[in-house]
mmCIF file of C-alpha atoms in Angstrom:
data_model
loop_
_atom_site.group_PDB
_atom_site.id
_atom_site.type_symbol
_atom_site.label_atom_id
_atom_site.label_comp_id
_atom_site.label_asym_id
_atom_site.label_seq_id
_atom_site.Cartn_x
_atom_site.Cartn_y
_atom_site.Cartn_z
ATOM 1 C CA MET A 1 0.000 0.000 0.000
ATOM 2 C CA MET A 2 2.713 2.449 1.024
ATOM 3 C CA CYS A 3 4.547 2.142 -2.281
ATOM 4 C CA CYS A 4 1.823 1.558 -4.846
ATOM 5 C CA SER A 5 1.752 5.143 -6.115
ATOM 6 C CA GLY A 6 5.419 4.667 -6.972
ATOM 7 C CA VAL A 7 6.212 1.115 -8.068
ATOM 8 C CA VAL A 8 2.809 0.611 -9.681
ATOM 9 C CA HIS A 9 1.407 3.892 -10.993
ATOM 10 C CA LEU A 10 4.562 5.964 -11.476
ATOM 11 C CA VAL A 11 6.221 3.083 -13.316
ATOM 12 C CA GLY A 12 3.184 2.661 -15.553
ATOM 13 C CA GLY A 13 2.884 6.365 -16.304
ATOM 14 C CA LEU A 14 6.548 6.801 -17.208
ATOM 15 C CA THR A 15 6.469 3.646 -19.329
ATOM 16 C CA GLY A 16 3.538 5.119 -21.227
ATOM 17 C CA LEU A 17 5.422 8.403 -21.651
ATOM 18 C CA VAL A 18 8.462 6.715 -23.187
ATOM 19 C CA GLY A 19 6.251 4.585 -25.416
ATOM 20 C CA ALA A 20 4.174 7.546 -26.604
ATOM 21 C CA TRP A 21 7.323 9.524 -27.374
ATOM 22 C CA MET A 22 8.856 6.661 -29.356
ATOM 23 C CA VAL A 23 5.721 5.827 -31.333
ATOM 24 C CA GLY A 24 4.900 9.446 -32.095
ATOM 25 C CA PRO A 25 1.527 11.185 -32.422
ATOM 26 C CA ARG A 26 -1.374 9.836 -34.441
ATOM 27 C CA THR A 27 -1.477 10.850 -38.076
ATOM 28 C CA GLY A 28 -2.945 14.333 -38.333
ATOM 29 C CA ARG A 29 -2.948 14.901 -34.570
ATOM 30 C CA TYR A 30 -0.744 17.967 -34.803
ATOM 31 C CA GLY A 31 -1.375 19.081 -38.356
ATOM 32 C CA GLY A 32 0.028 17.742 -41.618
ATOM 33 C CA THR A 33 -0.878 17.670 -45.271
ATOM 34 C CA SER A 34 -4.039 15.596 -44.939
ATOM 35 C CA THR A 35 -7.220 17.315 -46.049
ATOM 36 C CA GLN A 36 -9.684 14.717 -44.781
ATOM 37 C CA ARG A 37 -8.285 13.685 -41.382
ATOM 38 C CA LYS A 38 -9.966 16.392 -39.343
ATOM 39 C CA ARG A 39 -11.208 14.338 -36.450
ATOM 40 C CA ASP A 40 -11.722 15.604 -32.955
ATOM 41 C CA PHE A 41 -8.849 13.644 -31.445
ATOM 42 C CA GLU A 42 -10.080 14.393 -27.920
ATOM 43 C CA ARG A 43 -13.468 12.803 -28.585
ATOM 44 C CA MET A 44 -14.167 9.437 -26.987
ATOM 45 C CA ASP A 45 -15.383 6.675 -29.263
ATOM 46 C CA ASN A 46 -17.556 5.244 -26.487
ATOM 47 C CA PRO A 47 -18.164 7.687 -23.603
ATOM 48 C CA THR A 48 -20.637 5.325 -21.927
ATOM 49 C CA ASN A 49 -18.117 2.520 -21.622
ATOM 50 C CA SER A 50 -15.429 4.972 -20.519
ATOM 51 C CA LEU A 51 -17.613 6.240 -17.685
ATOM 52 C CA LEU A 52 -18.602 2.689 -16.756
ATOM 53 C CA GLY A 53 -14.925 1.747 -16.669
ATOM 54 C CA MET A 54 -14.216 4.624 -14.304
ATOM 55 C CA PHE A 55 -16.892 3.443 -11.872
ATOM 56 C CA ILE A 56 -15.576 -0.121 -12.067
ATOM 57 C CA LEU A 57 -12.079 1.119 -11.268
ATOM 58 C CA TRP A 58 -13.454 3.334 -8.508
ATOM 59 C CA TRP A 59 -15.192 0.406 -6.858
ATOM 60 C CA GLY A 60 -12.157 -1.837 -7.320
ATOM 61 C CA TRP A 61 -9.908 0.799 -5.753
ATOM 62 C CA LEU A 62 -11.763 0.406 -2.482
ATOM 63 C CA GLY A 63 -11.040 -3.297 -2.443
ATOM 64 C CA PHE A 64 -7.441 -2.738 -3.415
ATOM 65 C CA ASN A 65 -6.641 -0.061 -0.845
ATOM 66 C CA CYS A 66 -8.576 -1.689 1.978
ATOM 67 C CA GLY A 67 -7.399 -5.181 1.100
ATOM 68 C CA SER A 68 -3.754 -4.135 1.108
ATOM 69 C CA THR A 69 -3.801 -4.504 4.891
ATOM 70 C CA TYR A 70 -3.801 -8.283 4.253
ATOM 71 C CA GLY A 71 -6.303 -9.029 6.971
ATOM 72 C CA VAL A 72 -8.549 -7.617 9.695
ATOM 73 C CA ALA A 73 -6.936 -9.141 12.783
ATOM 74 C CA GLY A 74 -5.307 -6.916 15.358
ATOM 75 C CA GLY A 75 -5.302 -3.326 14.222
ATOM 76 C CA LYS A 76 -5.547 -4.084 10.516
ATOM 77 C CA TRP A 77 -9.279 -3.475 10.460
ATOM 78 C CA LYS A 78 -8.658 0.067 11.685
ATOM 79 C CA LEU A 79 -6.254 0.721 8.813
ATOM 80 C CA ALA A 80 -8.722 -0.752 6.322
ATOM 81 C CA SER A 81 -11.517 1.469 7.662
ATOM 82 C CA VAL A 82 -9.404 4.598 7.364
ATOM 83 C CA ALA A 83 -8.305 3.558 3.867
ATOM 84 C CA ALA A 84 -11.924 3.225 2.744
ATOM 85 C CA VAL A 85 -12.884 6.702 3.960
ATOM 86 C CA THR A 86 -9.811 8.481 2.630
ATOM 87 C CA THR A 87 -10.090 6.747 -0.755
ATOM 88 C CA ILE A 88 -13.648 7.971 -1.205
ATOM 89 C CA ASN A 89 -12.862 11.457 0.064
ATOM 90 C CA ALA A 90 -9.889 11.909 -2.249
ATOM 91 C CA SER A 91 -11.750 10.660 -5.319
ATOM 92 C CA VAL A 92 -14.722 12.944 -4.612
ATOM 93 C CA ALA A 93 -12.395 15.920 -4.235
ATOM 94 C CA GLY A 94 -10.584 15.104 -7.488
ATOM 95 C CA GLY A 95 -13.846 14.700 -9.350
ATOM 96 C CA PHE A 96 -15.166 17.991 -7.956
ATOM 97 C CA VAL A 97 -12.040 19.835 -9.068
ATOM 98 C CA ALA A 98 -12.407 18.258 -12.513
ATOM 99 C CA PHE A 99 -15.995 19.538 -12.754
ATOM 100 C CA VAL A 100 -14.889 23.056 -11.832
ATOM 101 C CA VAL A 101 -11.879 23.074 -14.167
ATOM 102 C CA SER A 102 -13.953 21.745 -17.059
ATOM 103 C CA TYR A 103 -16.693 24.330 -16.478
ATOM 104 C CA VAL A 104 -14.190 27.180 -16.451
ATOM 105 C CA ALA A 105 -11.852 25.987 -19.200
ATOM 106 C CA LYS A 106 -14.520 24.667 -21.572
ATOM 107 C CA GLY A 107 -16.979 27.537 -21.376
ATOM 108 C CA GLY A 108 -19.621 26.032 -19.128
ATOM 109 C CA LYS A 109 -19.296 22.449 -20.391
ATOM 110 C CA PHE A 110 -18.543 19.373 -18.326
ATOM 111 C CA GLU A 111 -16.116 17.368 -20.446
ATOM 112 C CA LEU A 112 -16.297 13.693 -19.607
ATOM 113 C CA HIS A 113 -12.601 12.995 -20.099
ATOM 114 C CA TYR A 114 -11.784 15.778 -17.618
ATOM 115 C CA ILE A 115 -14.036 14.215 -14.983
ATOM 116 C CA ILE A 116 -12.676 10.709 -15.539
ATOM 117 C CA SER A 117 -9.027 11.809 -15.475
ATOM 118 C CA GLY A 118 -9.500 14.039 -12.423
ATOM 119 C CA THR A 119 -11.199 11.300 -10.437
ATOM 120 C CA LEU A 120 -8.675 8.613 -11.360
ATOM 121 C CA GLY A 121 -5.746 10.973 -10.768
ATOM 122 C CA ALA A 122 -7.038 11.585 -7.249
ATOM 123 C CA LEU A 123 -7.386 7.855 -6.637
ATOM 124 C CA VAL A 124 -3.799 7.293 -7.740
ATOM 125 C CA SER A 125 -2.619 10.124 -5.475
ATOM 126 C CA ILE A 126 -4.211 8.753 -2.304
ATOM 127 C CA THR A 127 -3.101 5.153 -2.784
ATOM 128 C CA SER A 128 0.301 5.421 -1.079
ATOM 129 C CA GLN A 129 -0.919 6.912 2.192
ATOM 130 C CA CYS A 130 -4.627 6.056 2.293
ATOM 131 C CA ALA A 131 -4.324 4.279 5.695
ATOM 132 C CA VAL A 132 -2.171 6.873 7.448
ATOM 133 C CA VAL A 133 -3.780 10.245 6.654
ATOM 134 C CA ALA A 134 -6.837 11.935 8.141
ATOM 135 C CA PRO A 135 -10.098 12.006 6.169
ATOM 136 C CA VAL A 136 -9.936 15.815 5.895
ATOM 137 C CA GLU A 137 -6.392 15.640 4.540
ATOM 138 C CA ALA A 138 -7.546 13.174 1.904
ATOM 139 C CA PHE A 139 -9.707 15.909 0.379
ATOM 140 C CA ALA A 140 -6.630 18.082 -0.113
ATOM 141 C CA ILE A 141 -4.545 15.240 -1.530
ATOM 142 C CA GLY A 142 -7.278 14.273 -3.996
ATOM 143 C CA ALA A 143 -8.023 17.844 -5.053
ATOM 144 C CA ILE A 144 -4.366 18.624 -5.732
ATOM 145 C CA GLY A 145 -3.919 15.288 -7.484
ATOM 146 C CA GLY A 146 -6.890 15.905 -9.768
ATOM 147 C CA ALA A 147 -5.723 19.416 -10.618
ATOM 148 C CA LEU A 148 -2.166 18.271 -11.361
ATOM 149 C CA THR A 149 -3.482 15.472 -13.559
ATOM 150 C CA LEU A 150 -5.549 17.823 -15.713
ATOM 151 C CA ALA A 151 -2.861 20.504 -15.933
ATOM 152 C CA SER A 152 -0.125 18.037 -16.862
ATOM 153 C CA HIS A 153 -2.285 16.482 -19.573
ATOM 154 C CA GLU A 154 -2.812 19.873 -21.201
ATOM 155 C CA LEU A 155 0.918 20.609 -20.955
ATOM 156 C CA LEU A 156 1.858 17.241 -22.376
ATOM 157 C CA THR A 157 -0.552 17.192 -25.314
ATOM 158 C CA LYS A 158 -0.832 20.890 -26.207
ATOM 159 C CA VAL A 159 2.660 22.255 -25.465
ATOM 160 C CA LEU A 160 5.039 19.302 -25.591
ATOM 161 C CA LYS A 161 2.911 17.603 -28.277
ATOM 162 C CA VAL A 162 3.206 14.112 -26.825
ATOM 163 C CA ASP A 163 0.093 12.269 -27.955
ATOM 164 C CA ASP A 164 -1.432 10.518 -24.932
ATOM 165 C CA PRO A 165 -4.927 9.471 -26.089
ATOM 166 C CA VAL A 166 -6.201 8.129 -22.763
ATOM 167 C CA GLY A 167 -4.290 10.393 -20.380
ATOM 168 C CA SER A 168 -2.362 7.528 -18.767
ATOM 169 C CA VAL A 169 0.844 9.534 -18.385
ATOM 170 C CA SER A 170 -0.926 12.267 -16.435
ATOM 171 C CA VAL A 171 -3.205 10.026 -14.380
ATOM 172 C CA HIS A 172 -0.629 7.431 -13.382
ATOM 173 C CA GLY A 173 2.662 9.256 -13.825
ATOM 174 C CA VAL A 174 1.857 12.683 -12.376
ATOM 175 C CA GLY A 175 -0.737 11.319 -9.940
ATOM 176 C CA GLY A 176 1.740 8.689 -8.779
ATOM 177 C CA ALA A 177 4.512 11.250 -8.324
ATOM 178 C CA TRP A 178 2.246 13.467 -6.222
ATOM 179 C CA GLY A 179 1.197 10.440 -4.178
ATOM 180 C CA VAL A 180 4.837 9.667 -3.359
ATOM 181 C CA ILE A 181 5.572 13.273 -2.341
ATOM 182 C CA SER A 182 2.331 13.910 -0.463
ATOM 183 C CA LEU A 183 3.027 10.991 1.869
ATOM 184 C CA ALA A 184 5.959 12.954 3.266
ATOM 185 C CA ILE A 185 3.653 15.927 3.845
ATOM 186 C CA PHE A 186 0.441 14.455 5.264
ATOM 187 C CA ALA A 187 1.287 11.028 6.727
ATOM 188 C CA HIS A 188 0.809 10.220 10.417
ATOM 189 C CA ALA A 189 2.829 7.610 12.254
ATOM 190 C CA ASP A 190 0.927 4.345 12.644
ATOM 191 C CA PHE A 191 0.427 3.673 16.355
ATOM 192 C CA THR A 192 -1.436 0.395 15.869
ATOM 193 C CA GLU A 193 0.314 -2.899 16.469
ATOM 194 C CA VAL A 194 0.724 -3.231 12.701
ATOM 195 C CA GLY A 195 3.388 -0.507 12.646
ATOM 196 C CA LEU A 196 2.826 0.404 9.013
ATOM 197 C CA ILE A 197 4.942 3.572 9.191
ATOM 198 C CA ASP A 198 7.081 5.025 11.990
ATOM 199 C CA ASP A 199 7.624 8.556 10.647
ATOM 200 C CA SER A 200 5.168 11.418 10.337
ATOM 201 C CA GLY A 201 4.865 13.950 7.547
ATOM 202 C CA LEU A 202 5.640 17.638 7.755
ATOM 203 C CA ILE A 203 2.096 18.707 8.656
ATOM 204 C CA ALA A 204 1.976 16.143 11.459
ATOM 205 C CA GLY A 205 5.223 17.489 12.945
ATOM 206 C CA GLY A 206 7.576 15.039 11.272
ATOM 207 C CA HIS A 207 11.134 15.645 10.150
ATOM 208 C CA ILE A 208 11.975 16.847 6.663
ATOM 209 C CA SER A 209 14.146 13.766 6.200
ATOM 210 C CA LEU A 210 11.027 11.797 5.203
ATOM 211 C CA LEU A 211 10.528 14.183 2.290
ATOM 212 C CA GLY A 212 14.130 13.653 1.238
ATOM 213 C CA LYS A 213 13.670 9.888 1.326
ATOM 214 C CA GLN A 214 10.551 10.110 -0.802
ATOM 215 C CA LEU A 215 12.275 12.339 -3.361
ATOM 216 C CA VAL A 216 15.179 9.889 -3.668
ATOM 217 C CA TYR A 217 12.626 7.097 -4.034
ATOM 218 C CA LEU A 218 10.826 9.095 -6.728
ATOM 219 C CA MET A 219 13.980 9.831 -8.731
ATOM 220 C CA SER A 220 15.231 6.250 -8.449
ATOM 221 C CA ILE A 221 12.005 4.793 -9.791
ATOM 222 C CA SER A 222 11.849 7.386 -12.566
ATOM 223 C CA ALA A 223 15.407 6.782 -13.765
ATOM 224 C CA TRP A 224 15.070 3.000 -13.669
ATOM 225 C CA THR A 225 11.723 3.036 -15.472
ATOM 226 C CA VAL A 226 12.772 5.384 -18.277
ATOM 227 C CA LEU A 227 16.042 3.563 -18.998
ATOM 228 C CA THR A 228 14.545 0.086 -18.778
ATOM 229 C CA THR A 229 11.550 0.950 -20.935
ATOM 230 C CA TYR A 230 13.737 2.499 -23.631
ATOM 231 C CA ALA A 231 16.127 -0.468 -23.552
ATOM 232 C CA VAL A 232 13.222 -2.880 -24.096
ATOM 233 C CA LEU A 233 11.225 -0.909 -26.656
ATOM 234 C CA LYS A 234 14.037 0.372 -28.874
ATOM 235 C CA PRO A 235 15.137 -3.075 -30.136
ATOM 236 C CA LEU A 236 11.501 -3.988 -30.742
ATOM 237 C CA ASP A 237 11.034 -0.772 -32.701
ATOM 238 C CA LEU A 238 14.055 -1.548 -34.877
ATOM 239 C CA LEU A 239 13.146 -5.198 -35.434
ATOM 240 C CA ILE A 240 9.367 -5.269 -35.877
ATOM 241 C CA GLY A 241 8.239 -1.685 -35.311
ATOM 242 C CA LEU A 242 6.047 -0.273 -32.571
ATOM 243 C CA ARG A 243 3.670 1.745 -34.724
ATOM 244 C CA ALA A 244 0.626 0.265 -36.441
ATOM 245 C CA ASN A 245 0.242 0.685 -40.183
ATOM 246 C CA LEU A 246 -2.094 3.350 -41.559
ATOM 247 C CA VAL A 247 -4.954 0.918 -42.203
ATOM 248 C CA VAL A 248 -5.014 -0.184 -38.568
ATOM 249 C CA GLU A 249 -4.414 3.334 -37.279
ATOM 250 C CA ILE A 250 -7.172 5.080 -39.215
ATOM 251 C CA LEU A 251 -9.795 2.337 -39.543
ATOM 252 C CA GLY A 252 -9.038 1.169 -36.009
ATOM 253 C CA ALA A 253 -7.697 -2.015 -34.454
ATOM 254 C CA ASP A 254 -11.225 -2.828 -33.228
ATOM 255 C CA LEU A 255 -12.304 -3.226 -36.826
ATOM 256 C CA VAL A 256 -9.164 -4.591 -38.493
ATOM 257 C CA GLU A 257 -7.971 -6.969 -35.796
ATOM 258 C CA HIS A 258 -11.071 -7.763 -33.730
ATOM 259 C CA SER A 259 -13.996 -7.327 -36.172
ATOM 260 C CA LEU A 260 -15.946 -5.030 -33.858
ATOM 261 C CA SER A 261 -18.593 -2.776 -35.482
ATOM 262 C CA GLY A 262 -17.585 -4.219 -38.826
ATOM 263 C CA SER A 263 -14.757 -6.266 -40.249
ATOM 264 C CA TYR A 264 -11.803 -6.100 -42.605
ATOM 265 C CA ASP A 265 -10.749 -8.880 -44.993
ATOM 266 C CA HIS A 266 -6.954 -8.868 -45.136
ATOM 267 C CA LYS A 267 -6.887 -10.869 -48.375
ATOM 268 C CA THR A 268 -9.394 -8.929 -50.452
ATOM 269 C CA ARG A 269 -8.974 -5.637 -48.480
ATOM 270 C CA PHE A 270 -12.758 -5.161 -48.380
ATOM 271 C CA VAL A 271 -14.259 -3.238 -45.454
ATOM 272 C CA PHE A 272 -17.638 -4.411 -44.152
ATOM 273 C CA ASP A 273 -20.099 -2.779 -41.796
ATOM 274 C CA GLU A 274 -21.552 -4.526 -38.739
ATOM 275 C CA LEU A 275 -24.185 -6.244 -40.911
ATOM 276 C CA HIS A 276 -21.461 -7.489 -43.271
ATOM 277 C CA ASN A 277 -22.320 -5.161 -46.125
ATOM 278 C CA VAL A 278 -19.488 -3.902 -48.297
ATOM 279 C CA VAL A 279 -18.574 -0.330 -47.416
ATOM 280 C CA GLY A 280 -15.502 0.000 -49.588
ATOM 281 C CA ARG A 281 -12.098 -1.386 -50.378
ATOM 282 C CA VAL A 282 -8.590 -0.397 -49.394
ATOM 283 C CA SER A 283 -6.607 0.140 -52.573
ATOM 284 C CA THR A 284 -2.897 -0.548 -53.011
ATOM 285 C CA HIS A 285 -2.645 2.143 -55.695
ATOM 286 C CA TRP A 286 -3.576 5.191 -53.640
ATOM 287 C CA GLY A 287 -0.024 6.262 -52.976
ATOM 288 C CA LYS A 288 1.387 7.588 -49.740
ATOM 289 C CA ASP A 289 0.054 11.124 -50.145
ATOM 290 C CA LYS A 290 -3.479 10.019 -50.971
ATOM 291 C CA GLU A 291 -3.724 7.038 -48.623
ATOM 292 C CA VAL A 292 -4.532 9.013 -45.478
ATOM 293 C CA ASP A 293 -7.330 10.968 -47.144
ATOM 294 C CA GLU A 294 -8.900 7.902 -48.764
ATOM 295 C CA LEU A 295 -8.736 5.847 -45.572
ATOM 296 C CA GLU A 296 -10.341 8.700 -43.657
ATOM 297 C CA LYS A 297 -13.162 8.862 -46.204
ATOM 298 C CA LEU A 298 -13.643 5.109 -45.840
ATOM 299 C CA TYR A 299 -13.689 5.404 -42.056
ATOM 300 C CA ASN A 300 -16.286 8.182 -42.135
ATOM 301 C CA LYS A 301 -18.430 6.162 -44.539
ATOM 302 C CA LEU A 302 -18.236 3.136 -42.242
ATOM 303 C CA GLN A 303 -19.315 5.199 -39.240
ATOM 304 C CA ALA A 304 -22.234 6.701 -41.183
ATOM 305 C CA THR A 305 -23.300 3.256 -42.389
ATOM 306 C CA ASN A 306 -23.252 1.758 -38.904
ATOM 307 C CA ARG A 307 -25.273 4.692 -37.557
ATOM 308 C CA ALA A 308 -27.771 4.195 -40.389
ATOM 309 C CA ASN A 309 -28.036 0.476 -39.633
ATOM 310 C CA TYR A 310 -28.642 1.250 -35.969
ATOM 311 C CA ILE A 311 -31.391 3.752 -36.746
ATOM 312 C CA LEU A 312 -33.080 1.317 -39.094
ATOM 313 C CA LYS A 313 -32.929 -1.458 -36.534
ATOM 314 C CA LEU A 314 -34.650 0.793 -34.024
ATOM 315 C CA ARG A 315 -37.261 1.666 -36.616
ATOM 316 C CA ARG A 316 -38.041 -1.842 -37.855
ATOM 317 C CA GLY A 317 -37.069 -3.970 -34.863
ATOM 318 C CA TRP A 318 -33.900 -5.862 -34.080
ATOM 319 C CA GLY A 319 -35.133 -9.102 -35.617
ATOM 320 C CA GLU A 320 -35.722 -7.775 -39.135
ATOM 321 C CA THR A 321 -32.216 -7.600 -40.602
ATOM 322 C CA ASN A 322 -33.250 -9.765 -43.594
ATOM 323 C CA ARG A 323 -29.867 -10.286 -45.281
ATOM 324 C CA ASP A 324 -28.887 -13.032 -47.684
ATOM 325 C CA SER A 325 -25.850 -15.316 -47.529
ATOM 326 C CA SER A 326 -23.756 -13.377 -50.006
ATOM 327 C CA ARG A 327 -20.442 -12.226 -48.637
ATOM 328 C CA TYR A 328 -20.149 -8.990 -50.526
ATOM 329 C CA SER A 329 -23.728 -7.838 -50.968
ATOM 330 C CA SER A 330 -27.154 -8.054 -49.398
ATOM 331 C CA ARG A 331 -30.697 -6.882 -50.030
ATOM 332 C CA ARG A 332 -32.769 -4.732 -47.746
ATOM 333 C CA LYS A 333 -36.410 -3.844 -47.283
ATOM 334 C CA TYR A 334 -35.618 -0.848 -45.095
ATOM 335 C CA ASN A 335 -37.235 2.546 -45.128
ATOM 336 C CA TRP A 336 -34.200 4.589 -46.157
ATOM 337 C CA THR A 337 -36.233 7.793 -46.068
ATOM 338 C CA GLY A 338 -35.843 7.720 -42.300
ATOM 339 C CA LEU A 339 -32.194 8.568 -42.741
ATOM 340 C CA VAL A 340 -32.928 11.908 -44.373
ATOM 341 C CA GLY A 341 -36.278 12.747 -42.816
ATOM 342 C CA ASN A 342 -36.880 15.216 -40.016
ATOM 343 C CA ASN A 343 -37.046 14.576 -36.285
ATOM 344 C CA SER A 344 -40.557 13.172 -36.455
ATOM 345 C CA PHE A 345 -38.919 9.947 -37.586
ATOM 346 C CA PHE A 346 -37.317 9.567 -34.169
ATOM 347 C CA LEU A 347 -40.431 10.661 -32.307
ATOM 348 C CA ASN A 348 -43.137 8.558 -33.923
ATOM 349 C CA GLY A 349 -41.525 6.617 -36.774
ATOM 350 C CA GLN A 350 -43.037 8.819 -39.484
ATOM 351 C CA ASN A 351 -41.513 11.234 -41.952
ATOM 352 C CA GLU A 352 -42.671 14.464 -43.493
ATOM 353 C CA PRO A 353 -40.966 14.293 -46.914
ATOM 354 C CA ASN A 354 -42.661 17.434 -48.199
ATOM 355 C CA GLN A 355 -40.900 19.443 -45.487
ATOM 356 C CA ASP A 356 -37.456 18.006 -46.263
ATOM 357 C CA PRO A 357 -36.023 18.654 -49.738
ATOM 358 C CA LYS A 358 -33.433 15.919 -49.292
ATOM 359 C CA ALA A 359 -36.109 13.347 -48.517
ATOM 360 C CA SER A 360 -38.221 14.558 -51.430
ATOM 361 C CA ASN A 361 -35.232 14.358 -53.727
ATOM 362 C CA LEU A 362 -34.539 10.796 -52.639
ATOM 363 C CA ARG A 363 -38.186 9.816 -53.080
ATOM 364 C CA ALA A 364 -38.368 11.451 -56.508
ATOM 365 C CA ARG A 365 -35.465 9.377 -57.769
ATOM 366 C CA HIS A 366 -37.188 6.224 -56.580
ATOM 367 C CA PRO A 367 -40.893 6.487 -57.513
ATOM 368 C CA SER A 368 -41.500 2.911 -56.465
ATOM 369 C CA GLY A 369 -41.344 4.126 -52.867
ATOM 370 C CA PRO A 370 -38.694 4.269 -50.176
ATOM 371 C CA GLN A 371 -39.285 0.736 -48.962
ATOM 372 C CA ASN A 372 -38.298 -0.587 -52.372
ATOM 373 C CA LEU A 373 -35.275 1.653 -52.690
ATOM 374 C CA ASN A 374 -32.673 -1.047 -52.223
ATOM 375 C CA ARG A 375 -34.673 -4.147 -52.966
ATOM 376 C CA ASN A 376 -32.931 -4.856 -56.228
ATOM 377 C CA ASN A 377 -29.642 -3.007 -55.757
ATOM 378 C CA THR A 378 -26.436 -3.929 -53.979
ATOM 379 C CA THR A 379 -25.700 -2.330 -50.666
ATOM 380 C CA THR A 380 -22.811 -0.385 -52.176
ATOM 381 C CA ASP A 381 -25.165 1.271 -54.691
ATOM 382 C CA ALA A 382 -27.660 2.093 -51.970
ATOM 383 C CA LEU A 383 -24.995 3.656 -49.815
ATOM 384 C CA ALA A 384 -23.874 5.783 -52.736
ATOM 385 C CA GLN A 385 -27.472 6.987 -53.172
ATOM 386 C CA ILE A 386 -27.745 7.771 -49.460
ATOM 387 C CA ASN A 387 -24.431 9.641 -49.442
ATOM 388 C CA GLU A 388 -25.664 11.663 -52.420
ATOM 389 C CA ALA A 389 -28.880 12.484 -50.601
ATOM 390 C CA PHE A 390 -26.937 13.614 -47.538
ATOM 391 C CA THR A 391 -24.707 15.936 -49.553
ATOM 392 C CA THR A 392 -27.289 17.294 -52.038
ATOM 393 C CA ASP A 393 -28.462 20.821 -51.221
#
């Protein structure tokens, strides 16, 4: 417990820093020649799962910090009780600071990644001394830890231009470093029979020597971690490479390697949506300059197709996917007008095509009716018609 902010979190954060520096930023993250790769690189792909993950970690942190006493006999139950209270207090303080910082910095908005990083940074900060600080002091430790986490992330990504997509360097590295130092400031000597720590921090009347010990501990871990990580990763980078290719980077490892929300055929280079319809194909003749733009177009088309499939499933019911066994095409009986209709589609399942020129344009080109729009065409043709309807003024 007394060393986890250092040997666990600080090591992990510094390892991530060295790795991020060696791999380099994502394509287009800090400018470049690409005209199509204009993503919001701070946007989460799945905010719901990210928030759920934070709560899972939050709950697990209680078990970790309290369980690090390795029992309840003797005075261990007292340490576990204090650890539970201080862990909650610190995390609440870090989350509160994150809310305030986000509201001020983002013009009245509560950015989810701020709240997650601030809360987790506070949890990392309290881990080293959770059993030997007062509950009130835990609020200060968590608040400072959350603030340092958010500030360091902005410094790292905006000024130093080190691309850290999930904020691991700030949460674990900076939060861990503050946890190591804050122990020498706030800790109280353990007077239970467990004898977890004999020295007190500066606020509790302790000697400054404890701060010196913690700083030496901090520098030792940092030096060992940076050198060891570089020594391990550099040969791997030279032999097999650390960076993913552009197809994996832009289309995503979830799609290319794990077939989530679609799939990618490595032999034919076809990209499929989640219903196994052909979205497009990765060409080997694009050239280096054009490859980024074309892959970004393909990615955006895949996202639009999956959103369309989801809307249509909600409209018609999850059981009515009605696809054939063909690998590269399928036939639909969907109401495509819902994709370009107004909000009444989402409210009551009906459209007002006369009030939407895009919907009217799509209906005019298919007089047989929207439900027959793709009955006799391949999915690729239908998607082209939908894309045209989206972009037609």
